[in-house]
């Protein structure tokens, strides 16, 4: 599996040596496969990391106007099949990561819907 830049370099070198450029259709097929592989790796990585990364996957999946369809399709399962986190865990992470010393959760949030 080649990275985007490695794949691009490979195609340009191939074109330079053969003198025959790829047709737009051939090039599109190659990039679609490259995106499919990348999307699959990204989905697997997000599945193992969980948490914040799942929310990122949900955002990517919902932005079909910004991301290739291979990515939005591969990550669409994160919008449907996500187990909820326990509310106490969410509160604990917010307290640890976002609150300033001495602040209490109730100082910042008047309400917190689960």
C-alpha positions as YAML, in Angstrom:
chain: A
units: angstrom
residues:
- id: 1
  name: UNK
  ca: [0.00, 0.00, 0.00]
- id: 2
  name: UNK
  ca: [1.39, 3.34, -1.01]
- id: 3
  name: UNK
  ca: [0.68, 6.70, 0.54]
- id: 4
  name: UNK
  ca: [-0.96, 9.38, -1.54]
- id: 5
  name: UNK
  ca: [2.36, 11.03, -2.37]
- id: 6
  name: UNK
  ca: [4.10, 7.74, -3.13]
- id: 7
  name: UNK
  ca: [1.25, 6.70, -5.40]
- id: 8
  name: UNK
  ca: [1.28, 10.07, -7.16]
- id: 9
  name: UNK
  ca: [5.05, 9.84, -7.69]
- id: 10
  name: UNK
  ca: [4.72, 6.29, -9.00]
- id: 11
  name: UNK
  ca: [2.11, 7.37, -11.55]
- id: 12
  name: UNK
  ca: [4.13, 10.39, -12.70]
- id: 13
  name: UNK
  ca: [7.33, 8.32, -13.09]
- id: 14
  name: UNK
  ca: [5.41, 5.65, -14.98]
- id: 15
  name: UNK
  ca: [4.01, 8.31, -17.29]
- id: 16
  name: UNK
  ca: [7.46, 9.85, -17.82]
- id: 17
  name: UNK
  ca: [9.06, 6.49, -18.72]
- id: 18
  name: UNK
  ca: [6.30, 5.21, -20.98]
- id: 19
  name: UNK
  ca: [5.32, 8.55, -22.46]
- id: 20
  name: UNK
  ca: [1.72, 7.42, -22.22]
- id: 21
  name: UNK
  ca: [-0.45, 9.37, -19.77]
- id: 22
  name: UNK
  ca: [-3.28, 7.67, -17.98]
- id: 23
  name: UNK
  ca: [-6.74, 8.47, -19.20]
- id: 24
  name: UNK
  ca: [-8.88, 10.44, -16.75]
- id: 25
  name: UNK
  ca: [-10.96, 7.30, -16.20]
- id: 26
  name: UNK
  ca: [-7.86, 5.18, -15.39]
- id: 27
  name: UNK
  ca: [-6.57, 7.85, -13.04]
- id: 28
  name: UNK
  ca: [-9.96, 8.07, -11.28]
- id: 29
  name: UNK
  ca: [-10.05, 4.28, -10.77]
- id: 30
  name: UNK
  ca: [-6.57, 4.34, -9.22]
- id: 31
  name: UNK
  ca: [-7.45, 7.19, -6.85]
- id: 32
  name: UNK
  ca: [-10.76, 5.59, -5.90]
- id: 33
  name: UNK
  ca: [-8.87, 2.46, -4.84]
- id: 34
  name: UNK
  ca: [-6.33, 4.59, -2.96]
- id: 35
  name: UNK
  ca: [-9.17, 6.34, -1.12]
- id: 36
  name: UNK
  ca: [-10.90, 3.03, -0.37]
- id: 37
  name: UNK
  ca: [-7.75, 1.63, 1.25]
- id: 38
  name: UNK
  ca: [-7.15, 4.81, 3.23]
- id: 39
  name: UNK
  ca: [-10.76, 4.96, 4.39]
- id: 40
  name: UNK
  ca: [-10.64, 1.36, 5.56]
- id: 41
  name: UNK
  ca: [-7.45, 1.99, 7.55]
- id: 42
  name: UNK
  ca: [-8.94, 5.14, 9.06]
- id: 43
  name: UNK
  ca: [-12.14, 3.34, 10.09]
- id: 44
  name: UNK
  ca: [-10.11, 0.55, 11.73]
- id: 45
  name: UNK
  ca: [-7.95, 3.07, 13.58]
- id: 46
  name: UNK
  ca: [-10.96, 5.04, 14.83]
- id: 47
  name: UNK
  ca: [-12.63, 1.82, 15.97]
- id: 48
  name: UNK
  ca: [-9.60, 1.01, 18.12]
- id: 49
  name: UNK
  ca: [-9.15, 4.56, 19.49]
- id: 50
  name: UNK
  ca: [-12.83, 5.34, 20.21]
- id: 51
  name: UNK
  ca: [-13.86, 8.47, 22.14]
- id: 52
  name: UNK
  ca: [-13.14, 11.78, 20.44]
- id: 53
  name: UNK
  ca: [-12.14, 10.00, 17.24]
- id: 54
  name: UNK
  ca: [-15.63, 8.55, 16.84]
- id: 55
  name: UNK
  ca: [-17.04, 12.07, 16.90]
- id: 56
  name: UNK
  ca: [-14.50, 13.05, 14.24]
- id: 57
  name: UNK
  ca: [-15.60, 10.08, 12.13]
- id: 58
  name: UNK
  ca: [-19.22, 11.18, 12.50]
- id: 59
  name: UNK
  ca: [-18.34, 14.66, 11.25]
- id: 60
  name: UNK
  ca: [-16.40, 13.29, 8.27]
- id: 61
  name: UNK
  ca: [-19.23, 10.88, 7.42]
- id: 62
  name: UNK
  ca: [-21.73, 13.72, 7.36]
- id: 63
  name: UNK
  ca: [-19.64, 15.98, 5.09]
- id: 64
  name: UNK
  ca: [-20.07, 14.40, 1.69]
- id: 65
  name: UNK
  ca: [-19.37, 17.82, 0.18]
- id: 66
  name: UNK
  ca: [-15.81, 17.84, 1.58]
- id: 67
  name: UNK
  ca: [-14.61, 14.23, 1.62]
- id: 68
  name: UNK
  ca: [-14.35, 11.51, -1.02]
- id: 69
  name: UNK
  ca: [-17.28, 9.08, -0.97]
- id: 70
  name: UNK
  ca: [-14.97, 6.23, 0.00]
- id: 71
  name: UNK
  ca: [-14.34, 7.98, 3.33]
- id: 72
  name: UNK
  ca: [-17.89, 9.07, 4.05]
- id: 73
  name: UNK
  ca: [-19.18, 5.58, 3.29]
- id: 74
  name: UNK
  ca: [-16.49, 3.80, 5.34]
- id: 75
  name: UNK
  ca: [-17.17, 6.05, 8.33]
- id: 76
  name: UNK
  ca: [-20.96, 6.14, 8.06]
- id: 77
  name: UNK
  ca: [-21.31, 3.24, 10.50]
- id: 78
  name: UNK
  ca: [-20.02, 5.56, 13.24]
- id: 79
  name: UNK
  ca: [-23.18, 7.65, 12.90]
- id: 80
  name: UNK
  ca: [-25.49, 4.70, 13.51]
- id: 81
  name: UNK
  ca: [-23.87, 2.01, 15.60]
- id: 82
  name: UNK
  ca: [-22.12, 3.79, 18.43]
- id: 83
  name: UNK
  ca: [-22.62, 2.65, 22.00]
- id: 84
  name: UNK
  ca: [-23.23, 5.60, 24.31]
- id: 85
  name: UNK
  ca: [-20.61, 6.43, 26.90]
- id: 86
  name: UNK
  ca: [-21.67, 6.46, 30.54]
- id: 87
  name: UNK
  ca: [-22.59, 9.98, 31.65]
- id: 88
  name: UNK
  ca: [-20.21, 9.83, 34.61]
- id: 89
  name: UNK
  ca: [-17.32, 9.01, 32.30]
- id: 90
  name: UNK
  ca: [-18.17, 11.95, 30.04]
- id: 91
  name: UNK
  ca: [-18.34, 14.28, 33.04]
- id: 92
  name: UNK
  ca: [-15.04, 12.96, 34.39]
- id: 93
  name: UNK
  ca: [-13.28, 13.58, 31.07]
- id: 94
  name: UNK
  ca: [-14.70, 17.11, 30.86]
- id: 95
  name: UNK
  ca: [-13.60, 17.85, 34.41]
- id: 96
  name: UNK
  ca: [-10.11, 16.49, 33.81]
- id: 97
  name: UNK
  ca: [-9.47, 17.94, 30.37]
- id: 98
  name: UNK
  ca: [-11.44, 21.18, 30.20]
- id: 99
  name: UNK
  ca: [-12.01, 22.67, 33.63]
- id: 100
  name: UNK
  ca: [-9.53, 25.02, 35.23]
- id: 101
  name: UNK
  ca: [-8.22, 24.15, 38.69]
- id: 102
  name: UNK
  ca: [-10.82, 24.67, 41.33]
- id: 103
  name: UNK
  ca: [-13.72, 24.74, 38.90]
- id: 104
  name: UNK
  ca: [-16.55, 22.33, 39.45]
- id: 105
  name: UNK
  ca: [-18.66, 20.77, 36.75]
- id: 106
  name: UNK
  ca: [-21.70, 22.54, 38.16]
- id: 107
  name: UNK
  ca: [-19.87, 25.90, 37.94]
- id: 108
  name: UNK
  ca: [-19.77, 25.60, 34.16]
- id: 109
  name: UNK
  ca: [-22.88, 23.58, 33.31]
- id: 110
  name: UNK
  ca: [-26.25, 24.54, 34.71]
- id: 111
  name: UNK
  ca: [-27.75, 21.49, 32.99]
- id: 112
  name: UNK
  ca: [-26.22, 18.42, 31.40]
- id: 113
  name: UNK
  ca: [-28.55, 16.14, 29.50]
- id: 114
  name: UNK
  ca: [-27.59, 12.51, 29.18]
...
